[in-house]
mmCIF file with all atom_site columns, C-alpha atoms in Angstrom:
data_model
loop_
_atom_site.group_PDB
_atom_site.id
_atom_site.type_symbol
_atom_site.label_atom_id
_atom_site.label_alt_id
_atom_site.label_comp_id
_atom_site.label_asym_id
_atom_site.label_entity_id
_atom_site.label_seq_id
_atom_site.pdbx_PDB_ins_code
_atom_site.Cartn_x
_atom_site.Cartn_y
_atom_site.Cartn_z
_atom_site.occupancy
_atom_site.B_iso_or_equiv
_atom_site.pdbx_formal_charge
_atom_site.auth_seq_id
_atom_site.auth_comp_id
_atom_site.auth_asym_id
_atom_site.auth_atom_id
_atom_site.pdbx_PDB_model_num
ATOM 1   C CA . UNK A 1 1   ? 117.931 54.397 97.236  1.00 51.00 ? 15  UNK A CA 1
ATOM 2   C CA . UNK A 1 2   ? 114.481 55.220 97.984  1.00 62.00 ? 16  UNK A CA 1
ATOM 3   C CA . UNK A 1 3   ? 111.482 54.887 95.470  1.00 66.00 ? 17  UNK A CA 1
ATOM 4   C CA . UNK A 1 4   ? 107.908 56.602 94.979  1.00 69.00 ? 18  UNK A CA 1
ATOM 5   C CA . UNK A 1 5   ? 105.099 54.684 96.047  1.00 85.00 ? 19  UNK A CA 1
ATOM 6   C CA . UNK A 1 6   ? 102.453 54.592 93.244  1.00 90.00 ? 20  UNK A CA 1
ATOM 7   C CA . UNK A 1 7   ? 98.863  55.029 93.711  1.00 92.00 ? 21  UNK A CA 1
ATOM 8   C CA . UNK A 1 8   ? 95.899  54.868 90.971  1.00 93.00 ? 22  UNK A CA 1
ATOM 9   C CA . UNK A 1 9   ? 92.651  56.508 92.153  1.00 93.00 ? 23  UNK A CA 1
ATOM 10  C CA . UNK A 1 10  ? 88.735  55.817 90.241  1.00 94.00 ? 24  UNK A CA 1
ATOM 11  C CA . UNK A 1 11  ? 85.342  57.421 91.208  1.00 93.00 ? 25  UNK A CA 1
ATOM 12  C CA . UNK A 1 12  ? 83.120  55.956 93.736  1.00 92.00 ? 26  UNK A CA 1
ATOM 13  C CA . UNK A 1 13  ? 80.113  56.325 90.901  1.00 93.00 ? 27  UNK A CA 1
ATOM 14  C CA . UNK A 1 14  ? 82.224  53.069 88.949  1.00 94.00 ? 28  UNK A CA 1
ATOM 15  C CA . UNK A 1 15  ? 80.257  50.588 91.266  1.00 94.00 ? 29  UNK A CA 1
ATOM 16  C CA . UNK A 1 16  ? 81.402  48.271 93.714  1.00 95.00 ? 30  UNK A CA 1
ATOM 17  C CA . UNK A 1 17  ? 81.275  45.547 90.661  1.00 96.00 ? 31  UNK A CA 1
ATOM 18  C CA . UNK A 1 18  ? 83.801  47.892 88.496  1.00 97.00 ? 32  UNK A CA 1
ATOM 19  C CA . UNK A 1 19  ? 85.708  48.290 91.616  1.00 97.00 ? 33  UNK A CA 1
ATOM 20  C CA . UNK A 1 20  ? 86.124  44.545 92.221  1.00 97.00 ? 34  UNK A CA 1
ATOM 21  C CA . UNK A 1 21  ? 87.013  43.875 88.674  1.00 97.00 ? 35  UNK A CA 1
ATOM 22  C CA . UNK A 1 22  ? 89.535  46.472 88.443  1.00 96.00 ? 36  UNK A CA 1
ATOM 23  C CA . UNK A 1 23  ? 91.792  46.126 92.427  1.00 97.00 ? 37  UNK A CA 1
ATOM 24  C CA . UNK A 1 24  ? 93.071  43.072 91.223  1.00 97.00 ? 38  UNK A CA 1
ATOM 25  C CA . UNK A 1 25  ? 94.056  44.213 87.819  1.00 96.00 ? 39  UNK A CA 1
ATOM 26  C CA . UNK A 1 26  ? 95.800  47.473 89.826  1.00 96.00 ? 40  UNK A CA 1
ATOM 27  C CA . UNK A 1 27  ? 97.109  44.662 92.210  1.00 95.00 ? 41  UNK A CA 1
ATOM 28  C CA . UNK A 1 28  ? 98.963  43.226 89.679  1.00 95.00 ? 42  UNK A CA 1
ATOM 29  C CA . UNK A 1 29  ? 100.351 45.797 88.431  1.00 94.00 ? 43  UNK A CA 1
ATOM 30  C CA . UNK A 1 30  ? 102.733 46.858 91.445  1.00 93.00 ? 44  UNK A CA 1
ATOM 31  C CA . UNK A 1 31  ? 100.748 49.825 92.534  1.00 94.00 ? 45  UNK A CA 1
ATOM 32  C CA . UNK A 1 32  ? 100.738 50.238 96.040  1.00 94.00 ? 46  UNK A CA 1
ATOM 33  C CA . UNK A 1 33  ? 97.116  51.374 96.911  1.00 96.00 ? 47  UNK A CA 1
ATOM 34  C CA . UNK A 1 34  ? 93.939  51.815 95.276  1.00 96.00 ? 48  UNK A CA 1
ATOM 35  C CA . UNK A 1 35  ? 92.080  54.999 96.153  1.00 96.00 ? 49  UNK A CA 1
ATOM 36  C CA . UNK A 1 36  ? 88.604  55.264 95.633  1.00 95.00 ? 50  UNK A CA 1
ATOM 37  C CA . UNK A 1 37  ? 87.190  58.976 96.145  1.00 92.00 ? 51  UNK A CA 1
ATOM 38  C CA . UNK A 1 38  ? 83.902  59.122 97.765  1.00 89.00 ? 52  UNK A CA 1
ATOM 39  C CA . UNK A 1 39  ? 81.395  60.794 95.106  1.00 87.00 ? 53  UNK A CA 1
ATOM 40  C CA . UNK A 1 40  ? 77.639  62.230 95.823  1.00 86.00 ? 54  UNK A CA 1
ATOM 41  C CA . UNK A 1 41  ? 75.160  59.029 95.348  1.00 87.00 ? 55  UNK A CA 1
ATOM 42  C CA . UNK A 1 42  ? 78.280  56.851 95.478  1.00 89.00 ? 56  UNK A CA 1
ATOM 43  C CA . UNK A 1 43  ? 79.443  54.580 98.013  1.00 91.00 ? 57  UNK A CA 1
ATOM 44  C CA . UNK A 1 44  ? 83.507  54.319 98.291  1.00 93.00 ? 58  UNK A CA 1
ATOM 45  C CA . UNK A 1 45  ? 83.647  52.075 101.398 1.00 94.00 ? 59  UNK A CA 1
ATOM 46  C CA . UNK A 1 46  ? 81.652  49.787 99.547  1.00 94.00 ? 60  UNK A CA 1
ATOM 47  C CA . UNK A 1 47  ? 83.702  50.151 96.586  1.00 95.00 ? 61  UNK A CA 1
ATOM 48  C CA . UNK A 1 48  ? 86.983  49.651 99.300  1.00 96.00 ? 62  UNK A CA 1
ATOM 49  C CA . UNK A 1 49  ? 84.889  46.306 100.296 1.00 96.00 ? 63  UNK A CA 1
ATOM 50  C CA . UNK A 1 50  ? 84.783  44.814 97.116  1.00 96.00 ? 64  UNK A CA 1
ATOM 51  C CA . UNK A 1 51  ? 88.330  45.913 96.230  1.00 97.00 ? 65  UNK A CA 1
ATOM 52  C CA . UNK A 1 52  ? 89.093  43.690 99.774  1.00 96.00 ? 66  UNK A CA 1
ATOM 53  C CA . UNK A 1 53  ? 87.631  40.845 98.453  1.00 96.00 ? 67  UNK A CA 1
ATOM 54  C CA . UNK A 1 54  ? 89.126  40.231 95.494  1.00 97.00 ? 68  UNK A CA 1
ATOM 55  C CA . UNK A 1 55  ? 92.668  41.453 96.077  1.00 97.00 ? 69  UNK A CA 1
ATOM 56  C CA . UNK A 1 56  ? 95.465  40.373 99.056  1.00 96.00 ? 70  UNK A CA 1
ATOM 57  C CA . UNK A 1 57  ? 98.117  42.822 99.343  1.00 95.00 ? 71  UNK A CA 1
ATOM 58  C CA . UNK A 1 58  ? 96.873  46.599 97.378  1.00 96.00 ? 72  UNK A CA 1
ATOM 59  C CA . UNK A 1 59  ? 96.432  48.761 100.216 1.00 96.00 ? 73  UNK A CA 1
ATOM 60  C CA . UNK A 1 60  ? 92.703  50.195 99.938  1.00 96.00 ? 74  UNK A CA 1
ATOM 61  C CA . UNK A 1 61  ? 92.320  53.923 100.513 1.00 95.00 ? 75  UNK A CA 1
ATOM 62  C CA . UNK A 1 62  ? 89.899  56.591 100.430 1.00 92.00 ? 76  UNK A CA 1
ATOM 63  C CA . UNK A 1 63  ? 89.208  60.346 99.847  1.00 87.00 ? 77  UNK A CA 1
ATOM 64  C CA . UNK A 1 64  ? 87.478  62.349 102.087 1.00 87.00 ? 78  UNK A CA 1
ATOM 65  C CA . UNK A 1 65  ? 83.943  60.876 103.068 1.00 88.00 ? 79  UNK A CA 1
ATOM 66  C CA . UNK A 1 66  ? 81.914  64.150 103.885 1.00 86.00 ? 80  UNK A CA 1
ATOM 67  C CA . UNK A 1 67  ? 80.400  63.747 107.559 1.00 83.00 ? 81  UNK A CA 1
ATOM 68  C CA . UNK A 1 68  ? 77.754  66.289 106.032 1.00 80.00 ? 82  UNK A CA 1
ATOM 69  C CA . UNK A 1 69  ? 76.504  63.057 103.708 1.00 83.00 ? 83  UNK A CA 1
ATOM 70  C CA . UNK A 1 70  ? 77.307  59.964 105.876 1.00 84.00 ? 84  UNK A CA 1
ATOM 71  C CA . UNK A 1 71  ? 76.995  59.858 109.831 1.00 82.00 ? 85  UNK A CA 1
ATOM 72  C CA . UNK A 1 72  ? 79.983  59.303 111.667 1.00 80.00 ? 86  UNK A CA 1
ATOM 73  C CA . UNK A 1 73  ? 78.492  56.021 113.082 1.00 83.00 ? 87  UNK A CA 1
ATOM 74  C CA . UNK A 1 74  ? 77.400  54.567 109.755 1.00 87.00 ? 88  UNK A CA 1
ATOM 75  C CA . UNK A 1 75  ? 80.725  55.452 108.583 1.00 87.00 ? 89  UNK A CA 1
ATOM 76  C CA . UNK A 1 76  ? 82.312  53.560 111.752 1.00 85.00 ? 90  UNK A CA 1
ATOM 77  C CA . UNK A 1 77  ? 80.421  50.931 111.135 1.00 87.00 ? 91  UNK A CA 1
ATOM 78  C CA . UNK A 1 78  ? 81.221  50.253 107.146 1.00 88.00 ? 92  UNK A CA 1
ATOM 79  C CA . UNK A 1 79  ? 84.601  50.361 108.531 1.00 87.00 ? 93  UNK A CA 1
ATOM 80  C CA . UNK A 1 80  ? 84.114  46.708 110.153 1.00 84.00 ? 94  UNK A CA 1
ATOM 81  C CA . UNK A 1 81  ? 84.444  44.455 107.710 1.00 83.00 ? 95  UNK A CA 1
ATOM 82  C CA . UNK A 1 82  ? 87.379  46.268 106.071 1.00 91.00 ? 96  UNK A CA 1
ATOM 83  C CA . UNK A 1 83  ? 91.243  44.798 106.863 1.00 92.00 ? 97  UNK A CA 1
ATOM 84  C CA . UNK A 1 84  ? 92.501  47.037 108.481 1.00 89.00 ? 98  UNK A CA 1
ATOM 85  C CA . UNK A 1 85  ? 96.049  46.119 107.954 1.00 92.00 ? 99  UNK A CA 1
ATOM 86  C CA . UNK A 1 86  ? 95.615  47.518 104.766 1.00 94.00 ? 100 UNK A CA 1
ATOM 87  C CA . UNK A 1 87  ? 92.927  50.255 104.950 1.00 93.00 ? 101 UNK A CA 1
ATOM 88  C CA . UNK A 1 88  ? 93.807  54.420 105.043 1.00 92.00 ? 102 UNK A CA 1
ATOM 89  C CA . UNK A 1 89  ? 90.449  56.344 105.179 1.00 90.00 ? 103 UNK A CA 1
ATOM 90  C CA . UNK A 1 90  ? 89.707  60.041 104.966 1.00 88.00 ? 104 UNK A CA 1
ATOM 91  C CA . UNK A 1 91  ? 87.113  61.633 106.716 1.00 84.00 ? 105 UNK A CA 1
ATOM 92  C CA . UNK A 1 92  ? 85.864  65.299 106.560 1.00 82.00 ? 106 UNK A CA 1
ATOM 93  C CA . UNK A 1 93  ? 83.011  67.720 106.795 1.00 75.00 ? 107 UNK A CA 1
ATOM 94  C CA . UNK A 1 94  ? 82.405  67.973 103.357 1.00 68.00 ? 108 UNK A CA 1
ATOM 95  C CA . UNK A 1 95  ? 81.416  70.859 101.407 1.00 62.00 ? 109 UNK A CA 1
ATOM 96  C CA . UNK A 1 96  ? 79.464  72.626 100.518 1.00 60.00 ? 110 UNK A CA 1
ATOM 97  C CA . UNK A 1 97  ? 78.058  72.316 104.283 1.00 54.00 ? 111 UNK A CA 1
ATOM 98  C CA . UNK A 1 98  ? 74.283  71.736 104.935 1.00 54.00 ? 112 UNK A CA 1
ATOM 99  C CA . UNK A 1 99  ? 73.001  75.572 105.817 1.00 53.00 ? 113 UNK A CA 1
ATOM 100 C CA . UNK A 1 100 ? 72.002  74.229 109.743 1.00 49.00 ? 114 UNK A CA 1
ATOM 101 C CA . UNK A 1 101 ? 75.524  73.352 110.319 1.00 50.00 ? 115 UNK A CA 1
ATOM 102 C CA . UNK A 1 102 ? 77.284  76.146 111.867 1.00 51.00 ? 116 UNK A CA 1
ATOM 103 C CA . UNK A 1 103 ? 79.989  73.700 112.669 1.00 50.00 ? 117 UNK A CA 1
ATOM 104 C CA . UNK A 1 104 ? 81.578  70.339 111.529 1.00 51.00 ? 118 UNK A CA 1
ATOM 105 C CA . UNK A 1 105 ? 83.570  69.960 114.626 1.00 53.00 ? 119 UNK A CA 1
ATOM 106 C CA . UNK A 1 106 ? 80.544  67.744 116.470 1.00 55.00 ? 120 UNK A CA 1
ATOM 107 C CA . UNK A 1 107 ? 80.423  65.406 113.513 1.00 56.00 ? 121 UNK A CA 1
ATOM 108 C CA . UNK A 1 108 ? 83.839  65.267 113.145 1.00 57.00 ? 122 UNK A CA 1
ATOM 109 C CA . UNK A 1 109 ? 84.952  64.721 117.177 1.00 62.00 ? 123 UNK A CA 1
ATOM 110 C CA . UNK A 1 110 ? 82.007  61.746 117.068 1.00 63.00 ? 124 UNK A CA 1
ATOM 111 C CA . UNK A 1 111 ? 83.985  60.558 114.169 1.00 60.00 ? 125 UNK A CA 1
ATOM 112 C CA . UNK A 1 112 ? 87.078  60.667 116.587 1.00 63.00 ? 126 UNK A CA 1
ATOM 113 C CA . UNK A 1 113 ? 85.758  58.923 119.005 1.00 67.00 ? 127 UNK A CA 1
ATOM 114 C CA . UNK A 1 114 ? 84.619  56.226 117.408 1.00 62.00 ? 128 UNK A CA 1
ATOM 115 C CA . UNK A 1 115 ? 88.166  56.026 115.002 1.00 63.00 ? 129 UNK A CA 1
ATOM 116 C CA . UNK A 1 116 ? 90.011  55.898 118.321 1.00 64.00 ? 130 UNK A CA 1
ATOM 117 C CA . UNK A 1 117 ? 87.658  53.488 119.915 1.00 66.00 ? 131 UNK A CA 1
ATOM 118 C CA . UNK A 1 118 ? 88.268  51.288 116.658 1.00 59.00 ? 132 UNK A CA 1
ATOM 119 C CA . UNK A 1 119 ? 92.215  51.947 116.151 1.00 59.00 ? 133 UNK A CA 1
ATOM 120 C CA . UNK A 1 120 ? 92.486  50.844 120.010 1.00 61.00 ? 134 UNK A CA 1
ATOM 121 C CA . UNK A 1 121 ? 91.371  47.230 119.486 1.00 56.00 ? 135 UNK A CA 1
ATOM 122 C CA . UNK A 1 122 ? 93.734  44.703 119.449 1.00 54.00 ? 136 UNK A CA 1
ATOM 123 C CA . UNK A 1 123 ? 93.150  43.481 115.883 1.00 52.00 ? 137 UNK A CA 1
ATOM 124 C CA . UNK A 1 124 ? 94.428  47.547 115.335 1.00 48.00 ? 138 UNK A CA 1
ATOM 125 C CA . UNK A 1 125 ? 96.847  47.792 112.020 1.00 46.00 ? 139 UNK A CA 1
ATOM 126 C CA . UNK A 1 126 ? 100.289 48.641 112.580 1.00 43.00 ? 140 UNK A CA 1
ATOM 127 C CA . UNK A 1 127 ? 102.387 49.768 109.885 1.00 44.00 ? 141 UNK A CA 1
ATOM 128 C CA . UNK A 1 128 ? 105.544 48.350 110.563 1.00 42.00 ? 142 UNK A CA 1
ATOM 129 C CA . UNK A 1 129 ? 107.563 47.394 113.192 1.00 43.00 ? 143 UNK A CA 1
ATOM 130 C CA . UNK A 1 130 ? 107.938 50.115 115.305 1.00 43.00 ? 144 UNK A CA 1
ATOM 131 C CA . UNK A 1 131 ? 104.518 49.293 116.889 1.00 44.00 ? 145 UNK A CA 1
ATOM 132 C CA . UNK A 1 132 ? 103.200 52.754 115.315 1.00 44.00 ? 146 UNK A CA 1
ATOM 133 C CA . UNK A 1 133 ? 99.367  52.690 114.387 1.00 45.00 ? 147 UNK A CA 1
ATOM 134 C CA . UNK A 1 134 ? 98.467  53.042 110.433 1.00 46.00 ? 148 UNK A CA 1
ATOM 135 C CA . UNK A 1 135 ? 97.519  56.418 109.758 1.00 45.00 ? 149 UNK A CA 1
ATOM 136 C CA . UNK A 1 136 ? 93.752  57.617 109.710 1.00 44.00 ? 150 UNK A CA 1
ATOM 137 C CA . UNK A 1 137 ? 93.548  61.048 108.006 1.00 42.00 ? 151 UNK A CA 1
ATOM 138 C CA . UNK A 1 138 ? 91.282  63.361 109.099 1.00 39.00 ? 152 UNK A CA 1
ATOM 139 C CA . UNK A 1 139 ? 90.968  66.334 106.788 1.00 37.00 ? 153 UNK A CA 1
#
């Protein structure tokens, strides 16, 4: 018999500190990822972070982050400290789009590039045994 994989979900606009003192809490709870939904003037890879620190096991997750707010690059590069082995990230063009963008597919195909780049390495996650890479949604 199969069973549903549980998820809780909190604002970006908590705080990394709120963040921190609440993963371990989910943690402990059996719920099998913590999402943290990235919010205007909020941070959720920072939130992620401090959800990494003070946790071991609660898979870290988060909505879409809005390439229309946050560079793919600086996105890439908040990505680093993350473990990946645990991480599922969301990336979009956000809405409502900036009036100069005609398109998010440039933003979105740097993104790409640099998620492939950084899925490729050899510290990559894998999400079981099959070898298969963990999942980077793209939205």
């Amino acid at each position: 018999m199969s069973h549903a994989l549980l998820s809780i979900g909190v604002a970006g606009s908590l705080g990394a500190e709120k963040i921190a003192q609440i993963a371990p809490v989910v943690e402990a709870h059996g719920f099998h990822a913590l999402w943290v939904n990235d919010t205007p003037g909020a941070d959720s890879l920072a939130g992620l972070a401090s959800a990494a620190r003070t946790t071991q096991h609660l898979t870290l997750a988060t909505g879409v982050v809005p390439v229309a707010r946050r560079p793919a690059g600086e996105i890439a590069a908040a990505l680093g400290d993350l473990p990946r082995e645990r991480l599922v990230v969301g990336i979009g063009s956000g809405a409502p789009r900036p009036a100069h963008w005609t398109s998010c597919a440039t933003p979105l195909r740097s993104f790409a590039a640099r998620a492939r780049e950084w899925s490729s390495a050899p510290s990559a996650p894998r999400c079981d045994g099959s070898g298969r890479r963990r999942p980077m949604a793209c939205c």
